[in-house]
């Protein structure tokens, strides 16, 4: 049974009654409270909300980088830890976090080395994924020789090289300027269309969330909880121009309403 | 022309004129006519001054040529002055003690002129702007050599011109002579102290510091227990430890290597421990998402990240090791070794031999340090301080 066959039909991520409490010196912080969420194969799900609403924490729980206090999470039908050990997902962080002593090619090859793939396979995957993010020809460059946008693209190639069916992205374009961000958003959509992966995407930009997603999860802070899950009926094949259409603006409006409902605009 | 260059030109001009026409060359009252070569030097000095004033624009355009010419004249002057000191010493030895003649005011003004030219020449060379890689490299080597040469020249002129007693400060030429005459002894000492005590102690100290740091990293028990003890070891005074090491490991180099191990262990330990936690959380999380094992994340992330710290310790230790080994030899040693030689020759008032040993230590220490820096550059080329 291949992972693809399994994920093509079933739920990739299911969370029920999920809560997470951090015990700090200033008392307990409820980062997540009673989260119920189902993500199906092929979905592009955005988690949106103001800072401190737990969207990153939720992503980290799915990635087994945090352990929930109570409730149940399953990734590909198993626990997050088992999924992590089976390398079921690729994770893209807020910063590119490339290793400066490795060239771009060797950075992309890093997870493959850890997985123990042979040299030939590594080279093929590096070549394929760098091409996917339009970075062919930069294999021998070092990260610090590239612009911020190119570095982030390299880090996406690194996550894709693992060839996971699930891609977890934590504000990957947050540190980039709007022009580069638009461009990368478009590329990401094409990539998702081409590879048919499931994507969970954390952002605090409403246009970004609406433009990219099939499902938008609106969250609110103190305690971190889900306010609304909006299903988008925009066509899968969309260009940047769609952001001017009434349909797009209607969804954006609903997201904004959800955020207001969660008192996200107060204080 | 900058202010300093104008001042140096003026200085060279005044002192050159004084030597040529006013002051006598030696205390017996002979003029500069008694030394044709010095006359030539003073003439050249005045010529440079004249050219510098008259053709300022042209000189500034050809700084490289000007710099080479000025340095050459200044070194010629220095060489002539030192040679003259030798002749003066010979003739005064031939003559009776009563007729002894030392360098006079004219000699000193000529020395100042040569020194001012030397400075001016280096100033010109340092101001050369060139895109030529080879020229840049040559200048990077030549400028410190001329600079260092002038330090030695001043040392030589002062010690011999003022007849400073050997015991206080021997002249560089006396040290060089002693060096050349006792290379066999110096080599044996070098072998004993540097090639055995320093290198072996250094390798053992650094390696054990590194390995213990890895152990500490793995276990919080050791981190709490061993790190403070390591701290204690670093606080031990080597003056106190060295005699004990001699009692434990005997008179030969083993006890000196032990002192070096004690001195180098701790810097390597703390630096490596700090370096291993230098990776940020995101880089660590990345390894976790790959389900990397402890060894994998150590080899692929944390050790490379720790390299700048480790090289820091290697550099600090390279100087510590040399000091430790030399000082440790003051507390009992077979009749060989750099520290042994220094302590015994000082007792015999053979200060030139002490200086020869110091020279060996300085050169060996610098080369050692330079080698480590070179390797560091190759290994940590990616670090923001190099790239």
PDB file of C-alpha atoms in Angstrom, chain B residues 96-370:
ATOM      1  CA  UNK B  96      94.281  54.012  22.758  1.00  0.00           C
ATOM      2  CA  UNK B  97      91.455  54.118  25.264  1.00  0.00           C
ATOM      3  CA  UNK B  98      91.879  57.823  25.653  1.00  0.00           C
ATOM      4  CA  UNK B  99      91.088  58.497  21.981  1.00  0.00           C
ATOM      5  CA  UNK B 100      87.846  56.535  22.069  1.00  0.00           C
ATOM      6  CA  UNK B 101      85.269  58.152  19.825  1.00  0.00           C
ATOM      7  CA  UNK B 102      81.572  57.352  19.774  1.00  0.00           C
ATOM      8  CA  UNK B 103      78.865  58.560  17.439  1.00  0.00           C
ATOM      9  CA  UNK B 104      78.330  62.310  17.516  1.00  0.00           C
ATOM     10  CA  UNK B 105      75.342  64.531  16.923  1.00  0.00           C
ATOM     11  CA  UNK B 106      75.700  64.248  13.142  1.00  0.00           C
ATOM     12  CA  UNK B 107      75.312  60.474  13.378  1.00  0.00           C
ATOM     13  CA  UNK B 108      72.067  60.820  15.279  1.00  0.00           C
ATOM     14  CA  UNK B 109      70.604  63.440  12.964  1.00  0.00           C
ATOM     15  CA  UNK B 110      71.434  61.162  10.015  1.00  0.00           C
ATOM     16  CA  UNK B 111      69.705  58.296  11.861  1.00  0.00           C
ATOM     17  CA  UNK B 112      66.607  60.421  12.319  1.00  0.00           C
ATOM     18  CA  UNK B 113      66.695  61.315   8.609  1.00  0.00           C
ATOM     19  CA  UNK B 114      66.873  57.632   7.637  1.00  0.00           C
ATOM     20  CA  UNK B 115      64.056  56.775  10.011  1.00  0.00           C
ATOM     21  CA  UNK B 116      61.866  59.614   8.699  1.00  0.00           C
ATOM     22  CA  UNK B 117      62.456  58.354   5.157  1.00  0.00           C
ATOM     23  CA  UNK B 118      61.589  54.814   6.226  1.00  0.00           C
ATOM     24  CA  UNK B 119      58.299  55.996   7.652  1.00  0.00           C
ATOM     25  CA  UNK B 120      57.604  58.107   4.586  1.00  0.00           C
ATOM     26  CA  UNK B 121      58.322  55.144   2.293  1.00  0.00           C
ATOM     27  CA  UNK B 122      55.966  52.826   4.183  1.00  0.00           C
ATOM     28  CA  UNK B 123      53.377  55.593   4.153  1.00  0.00           C
ATOM     29  CA  UNK B 124      53.619  55.731   0.344  1.00  0.00           C
ATOM     30  CA  UNK B 125      53.395  51.948  -0.057  1.00  0.00           C
ATOM     31  CA  UNK B 126      50.438  51.718   2.303  1.00  0.00           C
ATOM     32  CA  UNK B 127      48.587  54.339   0.265  1.00  0.00           C
ATOM     33  CA  UNK B 128      48.987  52.419  -2.995  1.00  0.00           C
ATOM     34  CA  UNK B 129      45.568  51.552  -4.439  1.00  0.00           C
ATOM     35  CA  UNK B 130      45.744  48.691  -6.878  1.00  0.00           C
ATOM     36  CA  UNK B 131      43.374  46.084  -8.193  1.00  0.00           C
ATOM     37  CA  UNK B 132      46.262  43.826  -9.118  1.00  0.00           C
ATOM     38  CA  UNK B 133      46.002  40.761  -6.871  1.00  0.00           C
ATOM     39  CA  UNK B 134      49.705  39.930  -7.056  1.00  0.00           C
ATOM     40  CA  UNK B 135      50.729  43.487  -6.216  1.00  0.00           C
ATOM     41  CA  UNK B 136      48.306  43.504  -3.287  1.00  0.00           C
ATOM     42  CA  UNK B 137      49.837  40.297  -2.012  1.00  0.00           C
ATOM     43  CA  UNK B 138      53.402  41.594  -2.409  1.00  0.00           C
ATOM     44  CA  UNK B 139      52.535  44.829  -0.634  1.00  0.00           C
ATOM     45  CA  UNK B 140      50.859  42.909   2.167  1.00  0.00           C
ATOM     46  CA  UNK B 141      54.136  41.098   2.762  1.00  0.00           C
ATOM     47  CA  UNK B 142      56.564  43.931   2.046  1.00  0.00           C
ATOM     48  CA  UNK B 143      55.006  46.628   4.224  1.00  0.00           C
ATOM     49  CA  UNK B 144      55.231  44.695   7.504  1.00  0.00           C
ATOM     50  CA  UNK B 145      58.752  43.541   6.578  1.00  0.00           C
ATOM     51  CA  UNK B 146      59.975  47.108   6.087  1.00  0.00           C
ATOM     52  CA  UNK B 147      58.146  48.131   9.230  1.00  0.00           C
ATOM     53  CA  UNK B 148      59.678  45.274  11.243  1.00  0.00           C
ATOM     54  CA  UNK B 149      63.107  45.912   9.744  1.00  0.00           C
ATOM     55  CA  UNK B 150      62.931  49.476  10.981  1.00  0.00           C
ATOM     56  CA  UNK B 151      62.083  48.351  14.500  1.00  0.00           C
ATOM     57  CA  UNK B 152      65.229  46.182  14.445  1.00  0.00           C
ATOM     58  CA  UNK B 153      67.295  49.017  12.938  1.00  0.00           C
ATOM     59  CA  UNK B 154      66.266  51.457  15.663  1.00  0.00           C
ATOM     60  CA  UNK B 155      66.996  48.798  18.270  1.00  0.00           C
ATOM     61  CA  UNK B 156      70.436  48.190  16.722  1.00  0.00           C
ATOM     62  CA  UNK B 157      71.311  51.892  16.384  1.00  0.00           C
ATOM     63  CA  UNK B 158      70.242  52.725  19.920  1.00  0.00           C
ATOM     64  CA  UNK B 159      71.876  49.763  21.659  1.00  0.00           C
ATOM     65  CA  UNK B 160      75.184  50.096  19.805  1.00  0.00           C
ATOM     66  CA  UNK B 161      75.234  53.860  19.374  1.00  0.00           C
ATOM     67  CA  UNK B 162      74.614  54.473  23.064  1.00  0.00           C
ATOM     68  CA  UNK B 163      76.667  51.393  24.111  1.00  0.00           C
ATOM     69  CA  UNK B 164      73.800  49.916  26.102  1.00  0.00           C
ATOM     70  CA  UNK B 165      75.220  47.129  28.331  1.00  0.00           C
ATOM     71  CA  UNK B 166      74.714  43.617  26.879  1.00  0.00           C
ATOM     72  CA  UNK B 167      73.027  42.455  30.063  1.00  0.00           C
ATOM     73  CA  UNK B 168      70.311  45.069  29.773  1.00  0.00           C
ATOM     74  CA  UNK B 169      69.573  44.729  26.087  1.00  0.00           C
ATOM     75  CA  UNK B 170      71.847  43.104  23.515  1.00  0.00           C
ATOM     76  CA  UNK B 171      71.727  44.446  19.975  1.00  0.00           C
ATOM     77  CA  UNK B 172      69.843  42.432  17.329  1.00  0.00           C
ATOM     78  CA  UNK B 173      73.126  41.724  15.544  1.00  0.00           C
ATOM     79  CA  UNK B 174      74.605  40.254  18.707  1.00  0.00           C
ATOM     80  CA  UNK B 175      71.486  38.111  19.138  1.00  0.00           C
ATOM     81  CA  UNK B 176      71.633  37.041  15.501  1.00  0.00           C
ATOM     82  CA  UNK B 177      75.296  36.133  15.860  1.00  0.00           C
ATOM     83  CA  UNK B 178      74.600  34.096  18.953  1.00  0.00           C
ATOM     84  CA  UNK B 179      71.664  32.494  17.156  1.00  0.00           C
ATOM     85  CA  UNK B 180      73.818  31.502  14.192  1.00  0.00           C
ATOM     86  CA  UNK B 181      76.541  30.121  16.437  1.00  0.00           C
ATOM     87  CA  UNK B 182      74.240  27.990  18.546  1.00  0.00           C
ATOM     88  CA  UNK B 183      71.702  26.585  16.115  1.00  0.00           C
ATOM     89  CA  UNK B 184      72.506  23.062  17.338  1.00  0.00           C
ATOM     90  CA  UNK B 185      71.588  23.919  20.931  1.00  0.00           C
ATOM     91  CA  UNK B 186      68.540  25.899  19.862  1.00  0.00           C
ATOM     92  CA  UNK B 187      67.322  22.998  17.731  1.00  0.00           C
ATOM     93  CA  UNK B 188      67.696  20.503  20.563  1.00  0.00           C
ATOM     94  CA  UNK B 189      65.829  22.848  22.896  1.00  0.00           C
ATOM     95  CA  UNK B 190      63.144  23.431  20.285  1.00  0.00           C
ATOM     96  CA  UNK B 191      62.725  19.710  19.778  1.00  0.00           C
ATOM     97  CA  UNK B 192      62.457  19.080  23.503  1.00  0.00           C
ATOM     98  CA  UNK B 193      60.070  21.913  24.323  1.00  0.00           C
ATOM     99  CA  UNK B 194      58.057  22.535  21.203  1.00  0.00           C
ATOM    100  CA  UNK B 195      57.960  19.297  19.241  1.00  0.00           C
ATOM    101  CA  UNK B 196      57.505  17.154  22.331  1.00  0.00           C
ATOM    102  CA  UNK B 197      55.975  19.021  25.288  1.00  0.00           C
ATOM    103  CA  UNK B 198      53.948  21.617  23.400  1.00  0.00           C
ATOM    104  CA  UNK B 199      52.638  19.630  20.448  1.00  0.00           C
ATOM    105  CA  UNK B 200      51.867  16.450  22.371  1.00  0.00           C
ATOM    106  CA  UNK B 201      50.401  18.298  25.356  1.00  0.00           C
ATOM    107  CA  UNK B 202      48.394  20.548  23.072  1.00  0.00           C
ATOM    108  CA  UNK B 203      46.938  17.658  21.075  1.00  0.00           C
ATOM    109  CA  UNK B 204      46.056  15.716  24.195  1.00  0.00           C
ATOM    110  CA  UNK B 205      44.601  18.725  26.001  1.00  0.00           C
ATOM    111  CA  UNK B 206      42.509  19.887  23.065  1.00  0.00           C
ATOM    112  CA  UNK B 207      41.319  16.410  22.155  1.00  0.00           C
ATOM    113  CA  UNK B 208      40.313  15.518  25.718  1.00  0.00           C
ATOM    114  CA  UNK B 209      38.586  18.891  26.157  1.00  0.00           C
ATOM    115  CA  UNK B 210      36.647  18.223  22.973  1.00  0.00           C
ATOM    116  CA  UNK B 211      35.682  14.665  23.901  1.00  0.00           C
ATOM    117  CA  UNK B 212      34.597  15.633  27.406  1.00  0.00           C
ATOM    118  CA  UNK B 213      32.501  18.412  25.888  1.00  0.00           C
ATOM    119  CA  UNK B 214      30.736  15.805  23.737  1.00  0.00           C
ATOM    120  CA  UNK B 215      30.096  13.678  26.829  1.00  0.00           C
ATOM    121  CA  UNK B 216      28.817  16.677  28.768  1.00  0.00           C
ATOM    122  CA  UNK B 217      26.531  17.543  25.886  1.00  0.00           C
ATOM    123  CA  UNK B 218      24.937  14.118  26.066  1.00  0.00           C
ATOM    124  CA  UNK B 219      24.338  14.001  29.774  1.00  0.00           C
ATOM    125  CA  UNK B 220      22.934  16.733  31.985  1.00  0.00           C
ATOM    126  CA  UNK B 221      24.369  14.868  34.979  1.00  0.00           C
ATOM    127  CA  UNK B 222      27.881  15.470  33.661  1.00  0.00           C
ATOM    128  CA  UNK B 223      27.009  19.015  32.681  1.00  0.00           C
ATOM    129  CA  UNK B 224      26.143  19.798  36.280  1.00  0.00           C
ATOM    130  CA  UNK B 225      28.929  17.763  37.840  1.00  0.00           C
ATOM    131  CA  UNK B 226      31.858  18.029  35.468  1.00  0.00           C
ATOM    132  CA  UNK B 227      31.650  21.583  34.155  1.00  0.00           C
ATOM    133  CA  UNK B 228      32.263  23.188  37.577  1.00  0.00           C
ATOM    134  CA  UNK B 229      35.159  20.798  38.168  1.00  0.00           C
ATOM    135  CA  UNK B 230      36.607  21.782  34.786  1.00  0.00           C
ATOM    136  CA  UNK B 231      36.238  25.371  35.879  1.00  0.00           C
ATOM    137  CA  UNK B 232      38.236  24.564  39.003  1.00  0.00           C
ATOM    138  CA  UNK B 233      41.019  22.977  36.942  1.00  0.00           C
ATOM    139  CA  UNK B 234      41.283  26.120  34.857  1.00  0.00           C
ATOM    140  CA  UNK B 235      41.777  28.199  37.979  1.00  0.00           C
ATOM    141  CA  UNK B 236      44.832  26.165  39.108  1.00  0.00           C
ATOM    142  CA  UNK B 237      47.969  28.319  38.943  1.00  0.00           C
ATOM    143  CA  UNK B 238      50.549  26.639  36.697  1.00  0.00           C
ATOM    144  CA  UNK B 239      53.338  27.856  38.980  1.00  0.00           C
ATOM    145  CA  UNK B 240      51.809  25.651  41.660  1.00  0.00           C
ATOM    146  CA  UNK B 241      50.905  22.733  39.433  1.00  0.00           C
ATOM    147  CA  UNK B 242      54.162  22.444  37.487  1.00  0.00           C
ATOM    148  CA  UNK B 243      56.334  21.139  40.375  1.00  0.00           C
ATOM    149  CA  UNK B 244      53.654  18.607  41.239  1.00  0.00           C
ATOM    150  CA  UNK B 245      53.517  17.416  37.642  1.00  0.00           C
ATOM    151  CA  UNK B 246      57.309  17.012  37.770  1.00  0.00           C
ATOM    152  CA  UNK B 247      56.884  14.793  40.821  1.00  0.00           C
ATOM    153  CA  UNK B 248      54.209  12.744  39.103  1.00  0.00           C
ATOM    154  CA  UNK B 249      55.607  12.385  35.626  1.00  0.00           C
ATOM    155  CA  UNK B 250      59.356  12.874  36.081  1.00  0.00           C
ATOM    156  CA  UNK B 251      61.837  15.407  34.803  1.00  0.00           C
ATOM    157  CA  UNK B 252      61.485  14.770  31.102  1.00  0.00           C
ATOM    158  CA  UNK B 253      58.984  16.335  28.704  1.00  0.00           C
ATOM    159  CA  UNK B 254      56.083  14.242  30.023  1.00  0.00           C
ATOM    160  CA  UNK B 255      55.567  16.491  33.019  1.00  0.00           C
ATOM    161  CA  UNK B 256      55.653  19.597  30.782  1.00  0.00           C
ATOM    162  CA  UNK B 257      53.115  18.031  28.432  1.00  0.00           C
ATOM    163  CA  UNK B 258      50.937  17.362  31.489  1.00  0.00           C
ATOM    164  CA  UNK B 259      51.077  21.046  32.429  1.00  0.00           C
ATOM    165  CA  UNK B 260      50.121  21.940  28.860  1.00  0.00           C
ATOM    166  CA  UNK B 261      47.208  19.488  28.985  1.00  0.00           C
ATOM    167  CA  UNK B 262      45.917  21.156  32.152  1.00  0.00           C
ATOM    168  CA  UNK B 263      46.214  24.591  30.569  1.00  0.00           C
ATOM    169  CA  UNK B 264      44.579  23.745  27.258  1.00  0.00           C
ATOM    170  CA  UNK B 265      41.833  21.418  28.480  1.00  0.00           C
ATOM    171  CA  UNK B 266      39.423  23.971  29.860  1.00  0.00           C
ATOM    172  CA  UNK B 267      39.363  26.562  27.059  1.00  0.00           C
ATOM    173  CA  UNK B 268      38.565  23.771  24.626  1.00  0.00           C
ATOM    174  CA  UNK B 269      35.910  22.324  26.939  1.00  0.00           C
ATOM    175  CA  UNK B 270      33.932  25.533  27.482  1.00  0.00           C
ATOM    176  CA  UNK B 271      34.244  26.665  23.891  1.00  0.00           C
ATOM    177  CA  UNK B 272      33.034  23.360  22.510  1.00  0.00           C
ATOM    178  CA  UNK B 273      30.156  23.199  24.987  1.00  0.00           C
ATOM    179  CA  UNK B 274      29.138  26.729  23.974  1.00  0.00           C
ATOM    180  CA  UNK B 275      29.576  25.919  20.289  1.00  0.00           C
ATOM    181  CA  UNK B 276      27.414  22.809  20.471  1.00  0.00           C
ATOM    182  CA  UNK B 277      24.474  24.899  21.650  1.00  0.00           C
ATOM    183  CA  UNK B 278      25.097  27.585  19.030  1.00  0.00           C
ATOM    184  CA  UNK B 279      22.604  26.166  16.536  1.00  0.00           C
ATOM    185  CA  UNK B 280      19.293  28.008  16.725  1.00  0.00           C
ATOM    186  CA  UNK B 281      15.961  26.352  17.521  1.00  0.00           C
ATOM    187  CA  UNK B 282      14.764  26.393  13.955  1.00  0.00           C
ATOM    188  CA  UNK B 283      17.813  24.525  12.696  1.00  0.00           C
ATOM    189  CA  UNK B 284      17.325  22.018  15.489  1.00  0.00           C
ATOM    190  CA  UNK B 285      13.611  21.610  14.696  1.00  0.00           C
ATOM    191  CA  UNK B 286      14.536  21.060  11.076  1.00  0.00           C
ATOM    192  CA  UNK B 287      16.660  18.070  12.082  1.00  0.00           C
ATOM    193  CA  UNK B 288      13.763  16.799  14.183  1.00  0.00           C
ATOM    194  CA  UNK B 289      11.351  16.953  11.243  1.00  0.00           C
ATOM    195  CA  UNK B 290      13.820  14.798   9.296  1.00  0.00           C
ATOM    196  CA  UNK B 291      13.721  12.280  12.147  1.00  0.00           C
ATOM    197  CA  UNK B 292      17.512  12.624  12.376  1.00  0.00           C
ATOM    198  CA  UNK B 293      19.341  10.606  15.016  1.00  0.00           C
ATOM    199  CA  UNK B 294      21.526  12.229  17.691  1.00  0.00           C
ATOM    200  CA  UNK B 295      24.678  11.387  15.752  1.00  0.00           C
ATOM    201  CA  UNK B 296      23.269  12.678  12.497  1.00  0.00           C
ATOM    202  CA  UNK B 297      22.270  16.033  13.904  1.00  0.00           C
ATOM    203  CA  UNK B 298      25.615  16.217  15.695  1.00  0.00           C
ATOM    204  CA  UNK B 299      27.624  15.561  12.548  1.00  0.00           C
ATOM    205  CA  UNK B 300      25.527  17.512  10.091  1.00  0.00           C
ATOM    206  CA  UNK B 301      24.404  20.478  12.153  1.00  0.00           C
ATOM    207  CA  UNK B 302      25.884  20.991  15.571  1.00  0.00           C
ATOM    208  CA  UNK B 303      29.558  20.249  14.959  1.00  0.00           C
ATOM    209  CA  UNK B 304      29.803  22.456  11.849  1.00  0.00           C
ATOM    210  CA  UNK B 305      27.981  25.154  13.803  1.00  0.00           C
ATOM    211  CA  UNK B 306      30.488  24.730  16.662  1.00  0.00           C
ATOM    212  CA  UNK B 307      33.579  24.963  14.437  1.00  0.00           C
ATOM    213  CA  UNK B 308      34.191  28.705  14.910  1.00  0.00           C
ATOM    214  CA  UNK B 309      34.129  28.169  18.674  1.00  0.00           C
ATOM    215  CA  UNK B 310      36.458  25.182  18.455  1.00  0.00           C
ATOM    216  CA  UNK B 311      38.946  27.104  16.348  1.00  0.00           C
ATOM    217  CA  UNK B 312      38.809  29.928  18.846  1.00  0.00           C
ATOM    218  CA  UNK B 313      39.906  27.503  21.538  1.00  0.00           C
ATOM    219  CA  UNK B 314      42.619  26.053  19.280  1.00  0.00           C
ATOM    220  CA  UNK B 315      44.036  29.543  18.753  1.00  0.00           C
ATOM    221  CA  UNK B 316      43.907  30.542  22.420  1.00  0.00           C
ATOM    222  CA  UNK B 317      45.500  27.230  23.352  1.00  0.00           C
ATOM    223  CA  UNK B 318      48.357  27.549  20.851  1.00  0.00           C
ATOM    224  CA  UNK B 319      49.796  30.460  22.835  1.00  0.00           C
ATOM    225  CA  UNK B 320      48.867  29.012  26.226  1.00  0.00           C
ATOM    226  CA  UNK B 321      50.646  25.768  25.403  1.00  0.00           C
ATOM    227  CA  UNK B 322      53.942  27.484  24.598  1.00  0.00           C
ATOM    228  CA  UNK B 323      53.843  29.594  27.768  1.00  0.00           C
ATOM    229  CA  UNK B 324      52.936  26.553  29.861  1.00  0.00           C
ATOM    230  CA  UNK B 325      55.717  24.358  28.491  1.00  0.00           C
ATOM    231  CA  UNK B 326      58.422  27.022  28.900  1.00  0.00           C
ATOM    232  CA  UNK B 327      57.393  28.047  32.391  1.00  0.00           C
ATOM    233  CA  UNK B 328      57.036  24.413  33.476  1.00  0.00           C
ATOM    234  CA  UNK B 329      60.695  23.823  32.614  1.00  0.00           C
ATOM    235  CA  UNK B 330      61.711  26.293  35.303  1.00  0.00           C
ATOM    236  CA  UNK B 331      60.721  23.644  37.863  1.00  0.00           C
ATOM    237  CA  UNK B 332      63.069  20.817  37.124  1.00  0.00           C
ATOM    238  CA  UNK B 333      64.055  19.414  33.770  1.00  0.00           C
ATOM    239  CA  UNK B 334      66.856  17.495  32.101  1.00  0.00           C
ATOM    240  CA  UNK B 335      69.591  19.820  30.824  1.00  0.00           C
ATOM    241  CA  UNK B 336      67.726  20.656  27.649  1.00  0.00           C
ATOM    242  CA  UNK B 337      64.684  22.702  26.692  1.00  0.00           C
ATOM    243  CA  UNK B 338      63.850  26.313  25.967  1.00  0.00           C
ATOM    244  CA  UNK B 339      62.684  27.143  29.489  1.00  0.00           C
ATOM    245  CA  UNK B 340      65.704  25.419  31.000  1.00  0.00           C
ATOM    246  CA  UNK B 341      68.038  27.355  28.687  1.00  0.00           C
ATOM    247  CA  UNK B 342      66.395  30.679  29.486  1.00  0.00           C
ATOM    248  CA  UNK B 343      66.608  30.161  33.246  1.00  0.00           C
ATOM    249  CA  UNK B 344      70.257  28.990  33.219  1.00  0.00           C
ATOM    250  CA  UNK B 345      71.606  31.473  30.666  1.00  0.00           C
ATOM    251  CA  UNK B 346      70.016  34.366  32.535  1.00  0.00           C
ATOM    252  CA  UNK B 347      71.953  33.198  35.580  1.00  0.00           C
ATOM    253  CA  UNK B 348      75.172  33.280  33.541  1.00  0.00           C
ATOM    254  CA  UNK B 349      74.403  36.770  32.206  1.00  0.00           C
ATOM    255  CA  UNK B 350      74.271  35.366  28.644  1.00  0.00           C
ATOM    256  CA  UNK B 351      71.301  37.512  27.815  1.00  0.00           C
ATOM    257  CA  UNK B 352      71.857  37.230  24.070  1.00  0.00           C
ATOM    258  CA  UNK B 353      71.175  33.476  24.332  1.00  0.00           C
ATOM    259  CA  UNK B 354      67.975  34.207  26.247  1.00  0.00           C
ATOM    260  CA  UNK B 355      66.918  36.517  23.445  1.00  0.00           C
ATOM    261  CA  UNK B 356      67.762  33.898  20.846  1.00  0.00           C
ATOM    262  CA  UNK B 357      65.448  31.450  22.664  1.00  0.00           C
ATOM    263  CA  UNK B 358      62.775  34.123  22.855  1.00  0.00           C
ATOM    264  CA  UNK B 359      63.128  34.638  19.113  1.00  0.00           C
ATOM    265  CA  UNK B 360      62.672  30.905  18.505  1.00  0.00           C
ATOM    266  CA  UNK B 361      59.593  30.855  20.742  1.00  0.00           C
ATOM    267  CA  UNK B 362      58.140  33.907  19.034  1.00  0.00           C
ATOM    268  CA  UNK B 363      58.641  32.527  15.539  1.00  0.00           C
ATOM    269  CA  UNK B 364      57.401  29.039  16.466  1.00  0.00           C
ATOM    270  CA  UNK B 365      54.378  30.492  18.241  1.00  0.00           C
ATOM    271  CA  UNK B 366      53.495  32.772  15.324  1.00  0.00           C
ATOM    272  CA  UNK B 367      53.842  30.008  12.736  1.00  0.00           C
ATOM    273  CA  UNK B 368      51.749  27.665  14.875  1.00  0.00           C
ATOM    274  CA  UNK B 369      49.051  30.301  15.295  1.00  0.00           C
ATOM    275  CA  UNK B 370      49.198  31.207  11.608  1.00  0.00           C
TER     276      UNK B 370
END
